[in-house]
PDB file of C-alpha atoms in Angstrom:
ATOM      1  CA  LEU A   1      66.801  53.153  35.451  1.00 89.00           C
ATOM      2  CA  PHE A   2      69.086  53.420  38.420  1.00 95.00           C
ATOM      3  CA  ILE A   3      70.458  56.752  39.909  1.00 97.00           C
ATOM      4  CA  GLU A   4      73.020  56.993  42.605  1.00 96.00           C
ATOM      5  CA  GLY A   5      75.323  59.862  43.271  1.00 96.00           C
ATOM      6  CA  ASN A   6      76.283  61.230  39.744  1.00 96.00           C
ATOM      7  CA  TYR A   7      75.515  58.192  37.795  1.00 98.00           C
ATOM      8  CA  LEU A   8      72.489  57.137  35.857  1.00 98.00           C
ATOM      9  CA  VAL A   9      72.319  53.523  34.690  1.00 98.00           C
ATOM     10  CA  THR A  10      69.995  52.112  31.959  1.00 96.00           C
ATOM     11  CA  MET A  11      69.746  49.545  29.337  1.00 94.00           C
ATOM     12  CA  ARG A  12      69.736  50.878  25.745  1.00 93.00           C
ATOM     13  CA  PHE A  13      67.723  48.455  23.687  1.00 91.00           C
ATOM     14  CA  PHE A  14      68.547  48.105  20.012  1.00 89.00           C
ATOM     15  CA  SER A  15      67.424  44.538  19.620  1.00 88.00           C
ATOM     16  CA  LEU A  16      66.910  41.155  21.475  1.00 82.00           C
ATOM     17  CA  THR A  17      70.707  40.450  20.994  1.00 84.00           C
ATOM     18  CA  ASN A  18      71.927  44.082  21.175  1.00 88.00           C
ATOM     19  CA  ALA A  19      71.065  45.757  24.482  1.00 90.00           C
ATOM     20  CA  PRO A  20      74.139  47.015  26.343  1.00 94.00           C
ATOM     21  CA  VAL A  21      74.000  48.642  29.840  1.00 96.00           C
ATOM     22  CA  GLU A  22      75.015  52.220  29.817  1.00 98.00           C
ATOM     23  CA  CYS A  23      75.985  54.783  32.352  1.00 98.00           C
ATOM     24  CA  TYR A  24      75.596  58.378  32.010  1.00 98.00           C
ATOM     25  CA  ASP A  25      77.160  61.421  33.926  1.00 97.00           C
ATOM     26  CA  LEU A  26      74.278  63.313  35.562  1.00 97.00           C
ATOM     27  CA  SER A  27      76.441  66.502  35.736  1.00 97.00           C
ATOM     28  CA  THR A  28      76.944  66.691  31.965  1.00 97.00           C
ATOM     29  CA  GLY A  29      74.608  64.201  30.373  1.00 97.00           C
ATOM     30  CA  ALA A  30      77.702  62.698  28.679  1.00 98.00           C
ATOM     31  CA  LEU A  31      77.870  58.754  28.212  1.00 98.00           C
ATOM     32  CA  ARG A  32      80.548  57.336  30.508  1.00 98.00           C
ATOM     33  CA  TRP A  33      80.481  53.820  29.381  1.00 98.00           C
ATOM     34  CA  SER A  34      78.422  51.173  27.471  1.00 97.00           C
ATOM     35  CA  VAL A  35      78.905  47.403  28.294  1.00 96.00           C
ATOM     36  CA  ASP A  36      77.498  44.301  26.750  1.00 94.00           C
ATOM     37  CA  VAL A  37      78.098  41.449  29.162  1.00 93.00           C
ATOM     38  CA  THR A  38      76.177  39.007  26.929  1.00 89.00           C
ATOM     39  CA  ASN A  39      78.653  39.285  23.911  1.00 84.00           C
ATOM     40  CA  GLY A  40      75.676  39.714  21.516  1.00 80.00           C
ATOM     41  CA  GLY A  41      73.789  36.758  23.089  1.00 80.00           C
ATOM     42  CA  GLY A  42      71.063  38.509  24.869  1.00 81.00           C
ATOM     43  CA  ARG A  43      70.459  41.691  26.839  1.00 86.00           C
ATOM     44  CA  SER A  44      72.564  43.296  29.629  1.00 90.00           C
ATOM     45  CA  LEU A  45      69.679  44.067  32.133  1.00 89.00           C
ATOM     46  CA  PRO A  46      70.934  46.359  35.068  1.00 93.00           C
ATOM     47  CA  VAL A  47      69.025  45.192  38.183  1.00 92.00           C
ATOM     48  CA  GLY A  48      70.887  47.638  40.832  1.00 94.00           C
ATOM     49  CA  LEU A  49      73.108  50.308  41.704  1.00 96.00           C
ATOM     50  CA  ARG A  50      74.753  50.447  45.059  1.00 96.00           C
ATOM     51  CA  ASN A  51      77.972  51.757  46.524  1.00 95.00           C
ATOM     52  CA  GLU A  52      79.447  52.574  43.230  1.00 95.00           C
ATOM     53  CA  LYS A  53      78.735  49.025  41.737  1.00 97.00           C
ATOM     54  CA  VAL A  54      76.434  48.468  38.921  1.00 98.00           C
ATOM     55  CA  PHE A  55      74.740  45.016  39.030  1.00 95.00           C
ATOM     56  CA  VAL A  56      73.902  43.569  35.655  1.00 94.00           C
ATOM     57  CA  VAL A  57      72.249  40.229  34.713  1.00 89.00           C
ATOM     58  CA  ARG A  58      73.277  38.591  31.406  1.00 87.00           C
ATOM     59  CA  TYR A  59      69.451  38.218  30.378  1.00 79.00           C
ATOM     60  CA  THR A  60      68.720  35.382  27.966  1.00 75.00           C
ATOM     61  CA  ASP A  61      65.113  34.200  28.621  1.00 67.00           C
ATOM     62  CA  THR A  62      66.617  30.954  29.634  1.00 66.00           C
ATOM     63  CA  PHE A  63      66.454  31.180  33.442  1.00 64.00           C
ATOM     64  CA  ASN A  64      70.235  30.476  33.386  1.00 69.00           C
ATOM     65  CA  ASP A  65      71.485  33.927  33.549  1.00 80.00           C
ATOM     66  CA  THR A  66      74.693  35.166  35.173  1.00 86.00           C
ATOM     67  CA  LEU A  67      75.008  38.178  37.567  1.00 91.00           C
ATOM     68  CA  TYR A  68      77.788  40.749  37.253  1.00 95.00           C
ATOM     69  CA  ALA A  69      79.275  43.556  39.193  1.00 97.00           C
ATOM     70  CA  LEU A  70      80.580  46.507  37.284  1.00 98.00           C
ATOM     71  CA  ASP A  71      82.323  49.505  38.624  1.00 98.00           C
ATOM     72  CA  ALA A  72      80.159  52.397  38.197  1.00 97.00           C
ATOM     73  CA  SER A  73      82.850  54.996  37.149  1.00 97.00           C
ATOM     74  CA  THR A  74      84.529  52.738  34.376  1.00 98.00           C
ATOM     75  CA  GLY A  75      82.255  49.905  33.530  1.00 98.00           C
ATOM     76  CA  THR A  76      85.040  47.399  34.439  1.00 98.00           C
ATOM     77  CA  GLN A  77      83.870  44.029  35.441  1.00 97.00           C
ATOM     78  CA  LEU A  78      84.490  43.637  39.207  1.00 98.00           C
ATOM     79  CA  TRP A  79      83.268  40.105  39.713  1.00 97.00           C
ATOM     80  CA  THR A  80      81.035  37.368  38.194  1.00 94.00           C
ATOM     81  CA  SER A  81      78.595  35.680  40.786  1.00 90.00           C
ATOM     82  CA  ASN A  82      78.506  32.139  41.590  1.00 76.00           C
ATOM     83  CA  VAL A  83      74.603  32.234  41.431  1.00 79.00           C
ATOM     84  CA  THR A  84      72.596  31.414  38.289  1.00 76.00           C
ATOM     85  CA  VAL A  85      69.604  33.827  38.348  1.00 76.00           C
ATOM     86  CA  GLY A  86      66.515  33.856  36.156  1.00 65.00           C
ATOM     87  CA  PRO A  87      64.832  37.221  36.554  1.00 60.00           C
ATOM     88  CA  TYR A  88      62.029  38.650  34.521  1.00 60.00           C
ATOM     89  CA  ILE A  89      62.888  41.647  32.295  1.00 57.00           C
ATOM     90  CA  THR A  90      61.454  43.999  34.989  1.00 57.00           C
ATOM     91  CA  ALA A  91      63.502  42.379  37.901  1.00 70.00           C
ATOM     92  CA  THR A  92      65.391  44.692  40.306  1.00 82.00           C
ATOM     93  CA  ALA A  93      67.595  43.856  43.140  1.00 89.00           C
ATOM     94  CA  VAL A  94      67.190  45.284  46.624  1.00 91.00           C
ATOM     95  CA  PHE A  95      69.784  45.866  49.370  1.00 93.00           C
ATOM     96  CA  ASP A  96      69.594  45.635  53.178  1.00 92.00           C
ATOM     97  CA  SER A  97      71.275  48.171  55.533  1.00 91.00           C
ATOM     98  CA  THR A  98      74.501  46.383  55.438  1.00 91.00           C
ATOM     99  CA  GLY A  99      74.659  46.378  51.512  1.00 93.00           C
ATOM    100  CA  ASN A 100      73.861  42.684  50.867  1.00 94.00           C
ATOM    101  CA  MET A 101      71.781  42.161  47.735  1.00 93.00           C
ATOM    102  CA  PHE A 102      68.542  40.339  47.348  1.00 91.00           C
ATOM    103  CA  ILE A 103      67.355  39.252  43.877  1.00 86.00           C
ATOM    104  CA  GLY A 104      64.834  36.884  42.561  1.00 73.00           C
ATOM    105  CA  GLY A 105      65.328  33.952  40.329  1.00 67.00           C
ATOM    106  CA  ASN A 106      63.251  30.962  38.954  1.00 64.00           C
ATOM    107  CA  LEU A 107      61.135  29.954  41.998  1.00 70.00           C
ATOM    108  CA  LYS A 108      64.151  31.349  44.361  1.00 78.00           C
ATOM    109  CA  THR A 109      65.241  34.451  45.973  1.00 83.00           C
ATOM    110  CA  TYR A 110      69.187  34.869  46.639  1.00 87.00           C
ATOM    111  CA  LYS A 111      71.036  36.778  49.257  1.00 92.00           C
ATOM    112  CA  ILE A 112      74.378  37.789  47.634  1.00 94.00           C
ATOM    113  CA  ASP A 113      77.533  39.315  49.139  1.00 96.00           C
ATOM    114  CA  THR A 114      78.033  42.544  47.068  1.00 96.00           C
ATOM    115  CA  GLN A 115      81.738  42.690  47.693  1.00 96.00           C
ATOM    116  CA  THR A 116      82.472  39.128  46.175  1.00 95.00           C
ATOM    117  CA  GLY A 117      79.252  38.022  44.361  1.00 95.00           C
ATOM    118  CA  GLN A 118      79.103  34.834  46.527  1.00 95.00           C
ATOM    119  CA  MET A 119      75.788  33.562  47.403  1.00 93.00           C
ATOM    120  CA  ILE A 120      74.982  33.734  51.080  1.00 94.00           C
ATOM    121  CA  TRP A 121      71.678  31.925  50.979  1.00 92.00           C
ATOM    122  CA  GLN A 122      68.841  30.957  48.630  1.00 88.00           C
ATOM    123  CA  SER A 123      65.208  30.495  49.463  1.00 85.00           C
ATOM    124  CA  THR A 124      62.394  29.057  47.643  1.00 77.00           C
ATOM    125  CA  THR A 125      59.486  31.361  46.836  1.00 65.00           C
ATOM    126  CA  VAL A 126      55.972  30.287  46.445  1.00 54.00           C
ATOM    127  CA  PRO A 127      55.685  26.625  45.083  1.00 47.00           C
ATOM    128  CA  MET A 128      54.835  26.431  41.482  1.00 44.00           C
ATOM    129  CA  SER A 129      54.716  30.066  40.926  1.00 48.00           C
ATOM    130  CA  SER A 130      54.647  31.721  37.735  1.00 49.00           C
ATOM    131  CA  GLY A 131      57.898  33.686  38.645  1.00 49.00           C
ATOM    132  CA  SER A 132      59.277  35.220  41.584  1.00 50.00           C
ATOM    133  CA  GLY A 133      58.156  38.667  42.592  1.00 59.00           C
ATOM    134  CA  GLU A 134      60.458  41.640  43.563  1.00 71.00           C
ATOM    135  CA  MET A 135      61.243  41.928  47.201  1.00 82.00           C
ATOM    136  CA  VAL A 136      60.628  44.746  49.635  1.00 88.00           C
ATOM    137  CA  ILE A 137      62.785  44.786  52.862  1.00 92.00           C
ATOM    138  CA  ASN A 138      61.960  45.871  56.182  1.00 94.00           C
ATOM    139  CA  ASN A 139      65.311  46.049  58.049  1.00 92.00           C
ATOM    140  CA  ALA A 140      64.005  46.698  61.431  1.00 93.00           C
ATOM    141  CA  ARG A 141      61.962  43.368  61.214  1.00 93.00           C
ATOM    142  CA  ASN A 142      64.761  41.449  59.412  1.00 93.00           C
ATOM    143  CA  THR A 143      62.244  40.510  57.035  1.00 94.00           C
ATOM    144  CA  GLY A 144      61.641  40.589  53.242  1.00 90.00           C
ATOM    145  CA  TYR A 145      58.376  40.362  51.440  1.00 88.00           C
ATOM    146  CA  THR A 146      57.320  39.409  47.961  1.00 82.00           C
ATOM    147  CA  LEU A 147      53.972  39.256  46.410  1.00 77.00           C
ATOM    148  CA  GLU A 148      53.669  36.141  44.293  1.00 74.00           C
ATOM    149  CA  GLN A 149      50.962  34.900  42.124  1.00 73.00           C
ATOM    150  CA  ASN A 150      49.999  31.187  41.246  1.00 72.00           C
ATOM    151  CA  GLY A 151      47.016  30.121  39.379  1.00 75.00           C
ATOM    152  CA  GLY A 152      45.195  33.345  40.038  1.00 78.00           C
ATOM    153  CA  ILE A 153      45.994  33.375  43.696  1.00 81.00           C
ATOM    154  CA  SER A 154      48.000  36.006  45.292  1.00 81.00           C
ATOM    155  CA  TYR A 155      50.224  35.280  48.261  1.00 82.00           C
ATOM    156  CA  LEU A 156      52.357  37.430  50.449  1.00 85.00           C
ATOM    157  CA  TRP A 157      55.586  35.527  51.106  1.00 84.00           C
ATOM    158  CA  ALA A 158      57.855  36.541  54.072  1.00 89.00           C
ATOM    159  CA  ILE A 159      61.379  35.360  54.866  1.00 90.00           C
ATOM    160  CA  TYR A 160      63.972  36.165  57.373  1.00 93.00           C
ATOM    161  CA  LEU A 161      66.776  38.274  55.861  1.00 93.00           C
ATOM    162  CA  ALA A 162      69.517  36.708  57.940  1.00 93.00           C
ATOM    163  CA  ARG A 163      69.011  33.182  57.058  1.00 92.00           C
ATOM    164  CA  GLY A 164      66.349  32.876  54.063  1.00 91.00           C
ATOM    165  CA  SER A 165      64.002  30.784  55.775  1.00 90.00           C
ATOM    166  CA  LYS A 166      60.297  31.282  55.456  1.00 88.00           C
ATOM    167  CA  LYS A 167      58.600  33.265  57.964  1.00 91.00           C
ATOM    168  CA  TYR A 168      55.025  32.803  56.580  1.00 91.00           C
ATOM    169  CA  SER A 169      53.054  32.791  53.582  1.00 86.00           C
ATOM    170  CA  SER A 170      49.480  34.157  53.254  1.00 89.00           C
ATOM    171  CA  VAL A 171      46.872  34.165  50.622  1.00 89.00           C
ATOM    172  CA  LEU A 172      45.645  37.758  49.766  1.00 86.00           C
ATOM    173  CA  ASN A 173      42.398  38.654  48.611  1.00 80.00           C
ATOM    174  CA  LEU A 174      43.190  41.169  46.130  1.00 67.00           C
TER     175      LEU A 174
END
């Protein structure tokens, strides 16, 4: 569920192969649009809403999913990314102060230009992790942080936002 301005965006789950992303008008509660980017082959997973763009993953459980940007007011497709992502069903994108998007994939984190969908960089996350965690951004430190788990061990993974290189990783005693 994402809210920005007058838009509320969510996924409407009917079945594993029928789950469109929907946008509602917060003033009236009316459905503005409903879009299935999978053409019945998976779920349309909304992962972010920023600057009147809805970011949606064609979620198929294959780690070979496509990222799209839709116009928030109409649901019209603006671009298809050159990045193949593989998020978990709970994945969300985060944005830096300039509007660039960061989203996890299968053992990677991607920085994506939200105007074009082009990948700026990709960075590996914790080696052999069971999956990438969601990132939290500290713009003042130019750093993104994820909490990863591998074999029962938790890691704090920090990367430089500008270039995607690893700043450090640290085992956490949780």
